[in-house]
Amino acid sequence: MKFKGTLWLALGFLALVLYYYLVDIPQGEKEREDKERSEKILLFEEGSVEEFSLSENGQTIQLTRRKDNWELTQPVQARGDKDSAASFLNRLKTITYTRVVDDNPEDLRIFGLSVPSIEISLTLKNKEKISLSVGDNNPLGHSIYVKRGNENKVLLTRTPRKDLEKSVYDLRNKSLMDFDTNTITEIDIERKESHLIIKKSDDTW
């Protein structure tokens, strides 16, 4: 009888452990993920963006995805900086808001959103368009007013304004020479008093 009692206690303990690991922890992680997702201002994945633009101080910068690279299409035609574009989009998708300031403001000028200082627009692969308008700084703290797309509500975010400000220089390809190193078979270097030629034979230089 004593053995049976110990066995039932062990089984009960095992059931509690299994419940904790199979139910409690996954449920807690799901609730945390749902909370983080609900606080995000824009919901998208970086790989789903086909085109994005930023408008600031009367200038619009626009980039379009070309396979695995980005092409700057406004205000000039140039190759985009793939890493800078990906970094900006990944930063954008992590932006959260701390609170809703006003669900239906009568005057957006109070928040600097009647004529936003920055406007960001994304076009996704499914042709969905999402956007973010950036207004004034909140005078009571280190945060800024923002508004999503056609929504009326004004949100407050602690995201630094500099994270949302990008120039043409920031987003264009800055390489002096753009080539695949694996395709190079000879390097020819000329100086005033010397001439150096380096050739590749198989995998050896």
GROMACS .gro file of N, CA, C and O in nm, residues 100-145:
model
  184
  100VAL      N    1  -0.216   5.538  -2.635
  100VAL     CA    2  -0.299   5.610  -2.731
  100VAL      C    3  -0.329   5.747  -2.670
  100VAL      O    4  -0.388   5.757  -2.562
  101VAL      N    5  -0.286   5.853  -2.738
  101VAL     CA    6  -0.304   5.989  -2.685
  101VAL      C    7  -0.447   6.037  -2.706
  101VAL      O    8  -0.509   6.095  -2.617
  102ASP      N    9  -0.500   6.011  -2.826
  102ASP     CA   10  -0.635   6.057  -2.860
  102ASP      C   11  -0.692   5.965  -2.967
  102ASP      O   12  -0.629   5.945  -3.071
  103ASP      N   13  -0.809   5.907  -2.941
  103ASP     CA   14  -0.870   5.816  -3.037
  103ASP      C   15  -0.926   5.887  -3.159
  103ASP      O   16  -0.928   5.832  -3.269
  104ASN      N   17  -0.974   6.009  -3.138
  104ASN     CA   18  -1.035   6.083  -3.249
  104ASN      C   19  -1.012   6.234  -3.228
  104ASN      O   20  -1.103   6.307  -3.191
  105PRO      N   21  -0.889   6.280  -3.254
  105PRO     CA   22  -0.857   6.421  -3.228
  105PRO      C   23  -0.932   6.515  -3.321
  105PRO      O   24  -0.952   6.485  -3.439
  106GLU      N   25  -0.975   6.628  -3.267
  106GLU     CA   26  -1.045   6.728  -3.348
  106GLU      C   27  -0.949   6.808  -3.435
  106GLU      O   28  -0.985   6.853  -3.542
  107ASP      N   29  -0.824   6.824  -3.387
  107ASP     CA   30  -0.728   6.905  -3.460
  107ASP      C   31  -0.590   6.838  -3.454
  107ASP      O   32  -0.526   6.835  -3.348
  108LEU      N   33  -0.546   6.785  -3.567
  108LEU     CA   34  -0.416   6.717  -3.572
  108LEU      C   35  -0.300   6.814  -3.561
  108LEU      O   36  -0.186   6.772  -3.536
  109ARG      N   37  -0.326   6.942  -3.578
  109ARG     CA   38  -0.218   7.041  -3.569
  109ARG      C   39  -0.157   7.044  -3.429
  109ARG      O   40  -0.040   7.077  -3.413
  110ILE      N   41  -0.238   7.007  -3.329
  110ILE     CA   42  -0.188   7.005  -3.191
  110ILE      C   43  -0.070   6.910  -3.177
  110ILE      O   44   0.022   6.933  -3.098
  111PHE      N   45  -0.070   6.804  -3.258
  111PHE     CA   46   0.033   6.701  -3.250
  111PHE      C   47   0.134   6.708  -3.364
  111PHE      O   48   0.221   6.624  -3.376
  112GLY      N   49   0.122   6.812  -3.447
  112GLY     CA   50   0.213   6.826  -3.560
  112GLY      C   51   0.186   6.723  -3.669
  112GLY      O   52   0.276   6.690  -3.747
  113LEU      N   53   0.062   6.675  -3.677
  113LEU     CA   54   0.029   6.568  -3.772
  113LEU      C   55  -0.062   6.613  -3.886
  113LEU      O   56  -0.098   6.532  -3.971
  114SER      N   57  -0.099   6.741  -3.887
  114SER     CA   58  -0.177   6.790  -4.002
  114SER      C   59  -0.085   6.798  -4.124
  114SER      O   60  -0.124   6.769  -4.237
  115VAL      N   61   0.039   6.839  -4.099
  115VAL     CA   62   0.146   6.835  -4.201
  115VAL      C   63   0.263   6.763  -4.134
  115VAL      O   64   0.349   6.827  -4.072
  116PRO      N   65   0.269   6.631  -4.143
  116PRO     CA   66   0.372   6.553  -4.072
  116PRO      C   67   0.513   6.593  -4.113
  116PRO      O   68   0.539   6.628  -4.228
  117SER      N   69   0.605   6.587  -4.018
  117SER     CA   70   0.745   6.618  -4.047
  117SER      C   71   0.809   6.505  -4.126
  117SER      O   72   0.900   6.528  -4.206
  118ILE      N   73   0.764   6.383  -4.105
  118ILE     CA   74   0.813   6.266  -4.178
  118ILE      C   75   0.694   6.178  -4.215
  118ILE      O   76   0.606   6.155  -4.132
  119GLU      N   77   0.692   6.131  -4.337
  119GLU     CA   78   0.591   6.034  -4.380
  119GLU      C   79   0.661   5.913  -4.440
  119GLU      O   80   0.744   5.927  -4.529
  120ILE      N   81   0.626   5.796  -4.388
  120ILE     CA   82   0.688   5.672  -4.433
  120ILE      C   83   0.579   5.582  -4.492
  120ILE      O   84   0.474   5.564  -4.430
  121SER      N   85   0.604   5.528  -4.611
  121SER     CA   86   0.505   5.444  -4.677
  121SER      C   87   0.570   5.314  -4.724
  121SER      O   88   0.682   5.317  -4.778
  122LEU      N   89   0.502   5.203  -4.704
  122LEU     CA   90   0.551   5.072  -4.748
  122LEU      C   91   0.449   5.007  -4.840
  122LEU      O   92   0.329   5.015  -4.817
  123THR      N   93   0.499   4.943  -4.945
  123THR     CA   94   0.414   4.862  -5.033
  123THR      C   95   0.460   4.717  -5.021
  123THR      O   96   0.576   4.686  -5.045
  124LEU      N   97   0.367   4.628  -4.982
  124LEU     CA   98   0.401   4.489  -4.961
  124LEU      C   99   0.380   4.406  -5.087
  124LEU      O  100   0.323   4.453  -5.185
  125LYS      N  101   0.426   4.282  -5.085
  125LYS     CA  102   0.415   4.195  -5.201
  125LYS      C  103   0.270   4.171  -5.242
  125LYS      O  104   0.240   4.152  -5.359
  126ASN      N  105   0.180   4.170  -5.143
  126ASN     CA  106   0.039   4.149  -5.173
  126ASN      C  107  -0.031   4.279  -5.214
  126ASN      O  108  -0.154   4.286  -5.219
  127LYS      N  109   0.050   4.383  -5.241
  127LYS     CA  110   0.004   4.516  -5.285
  127LYS      C  111  -0.061   4.597  -5.172
  127LYS      O  112  -0.110   4.708  -5.196
  128GLU      N  113  -0.060   4.545  -5.052
  128GLU     CA  114  -0.111   4.622  -4.938
  128GLU      C  115  -0.016   4.738  -4.910
  128GLU      O  116   0.105   4.724  -4.919
  129LYS      N  117  -0.073   4.852  -4.876
  129LYS     CA  118   0.008   4.970  -4.844
  129LYS      C  119  -0.014   5.006  -4.697
  129LYS      O  120  -0.128   5.012  -4.650
  130ILE      N  121   0.095   5.026  -4.627
  130ILE     CA  122   0.087   5.071  -4.488
  130ILE      C  123   0.176   5.194  -4.474
  130ILE      O  124   0.276   5.207  -4.545
  131SER      N  125   0.138   5.283  -4.384
  131SER     CA  126   0.215   5.408  -4.372
  131SER      C  127   0.216   5.458  -4.229
  131SER      O  128   0.135   5.418  -4.145
  132LEU      N  129   0.309   5.549  -4.206
  132LEU     CA  130   0.326   5.608  -4.073
  132LEU      C  131   0.356   5.756  -4.089
  132LEU      O  132   0.444   5.794  -4.167
  133SER      N  133   0.282   5.838  -4.016
  133SER     CA  134   0.306   5.983  -4.014
  133SER      C  135   0.369   6.020  -3.880
  133SER      O  136   0.323   5.974  -3.775
  134VAL      N  137   0.473   6.101  -3.887
  134VAL     CA  138   0.546   6.141  -3.767
  134VAL      C  139   0.524   6.289  -3.741
  134VAL      O  140   0.543   6.371  -3.831
  135GLY      N  141   0.482   6.320  -3.618
  135GLY     CA  142   0.453   6.459  -3.584
  135GLY      C  143   0.556   6.522  -3.493
  135GLY      O  144   0.676   6.496  -3.504
  136ASP      N  145   0.509   6.603  -3.398
  136ASP     CA  146   0.597   6.677  -3.308
  136ASP      C  147   0.647   6.589  -3.193
  136ASP      O  148   0.593   6.481  -3.165
  137ASN      N  149   0.746   6.641  -3.124
  137ASN     CA  150   0.791   6.579  -3.000
  137ASN      C  151   0.690   6.608  -2.889
  137ASN      O  152   0.632   6.718  -2.885
  138ASN      N  153   0.671   6.513  -2.802
  138ASN     CA  154   0.586   6.535  -2.686
  138ASN      C  155   0.661   6.627  -2.588
  138ASN      O  156   0.772   6.593  -2.545
  139PRO      N  157   0.605   6.742  -2.552
  139PRO     CA  158   0.677   6.836  -2.466
  139PRO      C  159   0.702   6.784  -2.325
  139PRO      O  160   0.785   6.839  -2.253
  140LEU      N  161   0.634   6.675  -2.286
  140LEU     CA  162   0.647   6.625  -2.148
  140LEU      C  163   0.746   6.510  -2.136
  140LEU      O  164   0.761   6.453  -2.028
  141GLY      N  165   0.812   6.473  -2.246
  141GLY     CA  166   0.906   6.362  -2.236
  141GLY      C  167   0.975   6.333  -2.367
  141GLY      O  168   0.951   6.400  -2.468
  142HIS      N  169   1.064   6.233  -2.364
  142HIS     CA  170   1.140   6.197  -2.484
  142HIS      C  171   1.059   6.100  -2.570
  142HIS      O  172   1.088   5.981  -2.578
  143SER      N  173   0.956   6.152  -2.633
  143SER     CA  174   0.870   6.070  -2.718
  143SER      C  175   0.810   6.158  -2.827
  143SER      O  176   0.814   6.281  -2.820
  144ILE      N  177   0.753   6.094  -2.929
  144ILE     CA  178   0.697   6.168  -3.043
  144ILE      C  179   0.558   6.116  -3.076
  144ILE      O  180   0.525   6.000  -3.049
  145TYR      N  181   0.478   6.204  -3.137
  145TYR     CA  182   0.344   6.167  -3.179
  145TYR      C  183   0.350   6.105  -3.319
  145TYR      O  184   0.419   6.156  -3.407
   0.00000   0.00000   0.00000
